[in-house]
Tab-separated table of C-alpha atoms in Angstrom:
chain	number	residue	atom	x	y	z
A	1317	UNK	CA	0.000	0.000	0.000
A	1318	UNK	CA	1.240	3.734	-1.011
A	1319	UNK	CA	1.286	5.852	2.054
A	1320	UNK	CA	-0.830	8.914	1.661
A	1321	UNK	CA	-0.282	12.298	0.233
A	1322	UNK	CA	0.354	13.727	3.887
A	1323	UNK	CA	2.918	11.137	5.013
A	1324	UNK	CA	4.193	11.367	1.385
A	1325	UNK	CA	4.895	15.067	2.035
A	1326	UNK	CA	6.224	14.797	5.527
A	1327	UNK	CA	8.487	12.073	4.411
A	1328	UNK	CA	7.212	9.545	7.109
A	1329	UNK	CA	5.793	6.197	7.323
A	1330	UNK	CA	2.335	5.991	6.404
A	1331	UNK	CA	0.628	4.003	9.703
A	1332	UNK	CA	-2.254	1.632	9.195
A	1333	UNK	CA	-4.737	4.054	11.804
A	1334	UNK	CA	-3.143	7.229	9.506
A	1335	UNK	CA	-5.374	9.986	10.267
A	1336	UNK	CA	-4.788	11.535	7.299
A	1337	UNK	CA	-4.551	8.700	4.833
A	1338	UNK	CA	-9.090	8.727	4.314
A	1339	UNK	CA	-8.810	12.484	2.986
A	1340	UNK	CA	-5.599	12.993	1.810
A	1341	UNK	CA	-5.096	10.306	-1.229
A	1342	UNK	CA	-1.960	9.948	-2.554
A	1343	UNK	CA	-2.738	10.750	-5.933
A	1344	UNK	CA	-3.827	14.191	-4.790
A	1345	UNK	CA	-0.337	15.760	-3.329
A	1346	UNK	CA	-1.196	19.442	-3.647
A	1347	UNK	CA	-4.280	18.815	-1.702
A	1348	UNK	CA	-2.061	17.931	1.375
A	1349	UNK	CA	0.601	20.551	0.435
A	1350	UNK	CA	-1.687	23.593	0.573
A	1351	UNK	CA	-3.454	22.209	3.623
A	1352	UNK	CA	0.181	21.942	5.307
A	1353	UNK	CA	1.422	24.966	4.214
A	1354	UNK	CA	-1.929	27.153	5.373
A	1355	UNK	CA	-2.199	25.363	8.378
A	1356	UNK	CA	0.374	22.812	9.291
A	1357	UNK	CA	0.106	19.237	9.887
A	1358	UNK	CA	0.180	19.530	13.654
A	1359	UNK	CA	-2.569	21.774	13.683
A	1360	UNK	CA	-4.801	19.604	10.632
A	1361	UNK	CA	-4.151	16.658	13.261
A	1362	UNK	CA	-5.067	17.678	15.988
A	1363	UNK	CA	-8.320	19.161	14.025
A	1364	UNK	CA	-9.025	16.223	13.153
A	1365	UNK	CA	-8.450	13.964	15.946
A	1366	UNK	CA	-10.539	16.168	18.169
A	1367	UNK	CA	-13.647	16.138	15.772
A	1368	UNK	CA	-16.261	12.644	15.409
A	1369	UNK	CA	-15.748	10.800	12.743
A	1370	UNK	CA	-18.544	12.104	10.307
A	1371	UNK	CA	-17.274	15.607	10.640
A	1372	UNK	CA	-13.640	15.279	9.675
A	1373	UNK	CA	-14.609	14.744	5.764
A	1374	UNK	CA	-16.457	18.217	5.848
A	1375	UNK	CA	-13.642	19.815	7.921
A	1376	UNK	CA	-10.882	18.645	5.269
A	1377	UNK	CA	-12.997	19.730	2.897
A	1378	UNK	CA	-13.584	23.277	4.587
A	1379	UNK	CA	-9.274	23.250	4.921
A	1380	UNK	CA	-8.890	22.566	1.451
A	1381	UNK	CA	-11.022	25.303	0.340
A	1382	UNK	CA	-9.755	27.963	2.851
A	1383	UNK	CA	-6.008	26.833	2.244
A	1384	UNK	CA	-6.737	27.284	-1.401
A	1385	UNK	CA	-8.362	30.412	-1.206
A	1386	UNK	CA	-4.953	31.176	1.029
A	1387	UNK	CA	-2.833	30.075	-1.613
A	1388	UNK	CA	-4.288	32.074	-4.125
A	1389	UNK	CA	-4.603	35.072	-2.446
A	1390	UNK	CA	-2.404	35.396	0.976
A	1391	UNK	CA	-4.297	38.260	2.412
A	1392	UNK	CA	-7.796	37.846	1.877
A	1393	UNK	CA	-8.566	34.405	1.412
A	1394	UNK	CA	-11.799	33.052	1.060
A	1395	UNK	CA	-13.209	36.517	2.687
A	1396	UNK	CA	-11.474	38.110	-0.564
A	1397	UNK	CA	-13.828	35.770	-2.799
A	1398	UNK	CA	-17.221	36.589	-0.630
A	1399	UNK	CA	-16.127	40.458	-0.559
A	1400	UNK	CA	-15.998	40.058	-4.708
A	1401	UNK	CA	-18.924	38.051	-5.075
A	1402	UNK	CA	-20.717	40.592	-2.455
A	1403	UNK	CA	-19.778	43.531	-5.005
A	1404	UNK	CA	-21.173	41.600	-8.286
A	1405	UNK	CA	-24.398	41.898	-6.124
A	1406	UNK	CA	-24.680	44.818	-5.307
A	1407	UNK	CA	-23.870	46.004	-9.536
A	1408	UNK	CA	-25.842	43.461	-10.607
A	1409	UNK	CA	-28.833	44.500	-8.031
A	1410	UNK	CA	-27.911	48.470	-9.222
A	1411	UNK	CA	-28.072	47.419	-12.861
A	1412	UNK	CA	-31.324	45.641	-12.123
A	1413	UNK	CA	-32.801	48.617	-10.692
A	1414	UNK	CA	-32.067	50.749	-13.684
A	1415	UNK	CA	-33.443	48.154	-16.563
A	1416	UNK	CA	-36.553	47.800	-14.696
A	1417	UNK	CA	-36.843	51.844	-14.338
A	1418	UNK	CA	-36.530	51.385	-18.405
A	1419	UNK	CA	-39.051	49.296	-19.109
A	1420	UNK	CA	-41.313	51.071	-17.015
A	1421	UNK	CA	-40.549	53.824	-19.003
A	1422	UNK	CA	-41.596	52.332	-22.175
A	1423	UNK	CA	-44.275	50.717	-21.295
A	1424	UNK	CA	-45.804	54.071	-19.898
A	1425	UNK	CA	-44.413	55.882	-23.059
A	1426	UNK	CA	-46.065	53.203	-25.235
A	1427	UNK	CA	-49.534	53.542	-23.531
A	1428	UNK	CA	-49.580	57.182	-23.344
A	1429	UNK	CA	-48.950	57.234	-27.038
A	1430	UNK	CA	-51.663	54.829	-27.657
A	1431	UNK	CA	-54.489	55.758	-25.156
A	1432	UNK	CA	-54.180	59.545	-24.756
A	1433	UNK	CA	-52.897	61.095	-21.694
A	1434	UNK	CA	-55.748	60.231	-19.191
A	1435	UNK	CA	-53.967	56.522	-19.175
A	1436	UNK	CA	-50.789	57.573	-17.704
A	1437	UNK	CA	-52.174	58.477	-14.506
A	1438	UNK	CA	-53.280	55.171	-13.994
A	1439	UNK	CA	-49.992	53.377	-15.450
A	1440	UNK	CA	-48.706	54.517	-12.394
A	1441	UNK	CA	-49.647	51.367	-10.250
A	1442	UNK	CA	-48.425	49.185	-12.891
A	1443	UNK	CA	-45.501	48.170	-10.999
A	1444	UNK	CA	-45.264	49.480	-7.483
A	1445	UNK	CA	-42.154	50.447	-5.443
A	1446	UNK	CA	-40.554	50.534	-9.152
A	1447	UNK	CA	-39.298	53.571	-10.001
A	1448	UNK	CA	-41.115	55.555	-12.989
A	1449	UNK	CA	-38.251	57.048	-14.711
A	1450	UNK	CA	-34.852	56.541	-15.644
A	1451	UNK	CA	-33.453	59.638	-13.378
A	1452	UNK	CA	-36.369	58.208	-10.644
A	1453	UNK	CA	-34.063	54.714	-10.677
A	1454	UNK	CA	-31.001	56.748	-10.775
A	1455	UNK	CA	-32.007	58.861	-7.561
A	1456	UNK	CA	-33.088	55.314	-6.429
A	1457	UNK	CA	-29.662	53.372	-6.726
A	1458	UNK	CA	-27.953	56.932	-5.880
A	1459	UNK	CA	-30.118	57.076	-2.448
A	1460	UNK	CA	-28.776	53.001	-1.686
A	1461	UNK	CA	-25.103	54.379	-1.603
A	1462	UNK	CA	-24.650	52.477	-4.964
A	1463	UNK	CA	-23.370	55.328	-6.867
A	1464	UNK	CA	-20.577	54.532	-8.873
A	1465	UNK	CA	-21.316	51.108	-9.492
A	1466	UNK	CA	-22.688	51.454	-12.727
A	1467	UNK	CA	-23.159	54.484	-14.977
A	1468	UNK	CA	-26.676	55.611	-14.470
A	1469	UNK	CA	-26.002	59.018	-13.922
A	1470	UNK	CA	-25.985	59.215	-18.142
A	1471	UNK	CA	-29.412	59.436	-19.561
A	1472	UNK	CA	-31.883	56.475	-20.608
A	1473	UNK	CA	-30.814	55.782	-23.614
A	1474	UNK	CA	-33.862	53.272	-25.743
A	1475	UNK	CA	-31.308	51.478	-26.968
A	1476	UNK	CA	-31.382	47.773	-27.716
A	1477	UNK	CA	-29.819	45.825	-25.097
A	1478	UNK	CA	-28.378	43.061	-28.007
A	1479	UNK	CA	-25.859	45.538	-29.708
């Protein structure tokens, strides 16, 4: 039998009750090596000899993810990745916000057009808690301390949104 990718690393003999040897395969040496490097093999030990049984396949898994996150970025980590993620939300959330302003807009330009201007007054419950205009969504976003995260300050533009 191969000893596993942790006793592999430390350059020991692989032990039949090898904590390690379940979650740390040896054809997987880097998963071992970041693990090590992030946290040490003491400290992954002792982890995992104080957990039950059932829990130390999650917690390698959780040691992997965080040592990789480490690896890849020494500061941040895995709170670097949320932080990112976090900001796509909030853009995406902003940019949200400002096509649904638009197509408010248009519909309400479309039916005002076509029904006189006695309609538009009650267009105005069409969507509720959406903002009616394109500077309304703008003031919106603006008001959510979103500014800057996408350029609604520029005016509506009825562009299509495929070119």
């Amino acid at each position: 039998m191969s000893p596993c990718a942790a006793c592999k690393l430390l350059r020991r003999r692989c032990a039949k009750g090898c904590v390690f040897a379940p979650y740390f395969p040896p054809d997987e040496p880097q998963k071992f090596a970041n693990v090590h490097k992030v946290f040490g093999a003491s400290n992954v030990n002792k982890m995992l000899k104080d957990l039950p049984v059932h829990q130390r396949g999650d917690a390698v898994s959780s040691m992997v993810y965080e040592a990789n996150a480490r690896v890849r970025d020494p500061v941040y980590g895995c709170v670097g990745a949320i932080s990112s993620l976090q900001q796509q939300v909030i853009h995406l959330q902003a940019q949200l916000t400002v096509a649904n302003a638009k197509i408010l807009s248009m519909q309400m330009h479309n039916q005002s057009s076509h029904a006189g201007p006695n309609v538009v007054g009650s267009l105005q419950g069409l969507q509720p808690g959406l903002p009616t205009s394109c500077a309304a969504a703008a003031a919106a976003v603006n008001a959510n301390g979103l500014e800057g995260t996408t350029p609604i300050n520029a005016p509506c533009k009825m562009d299509s949104m495929w070119t």
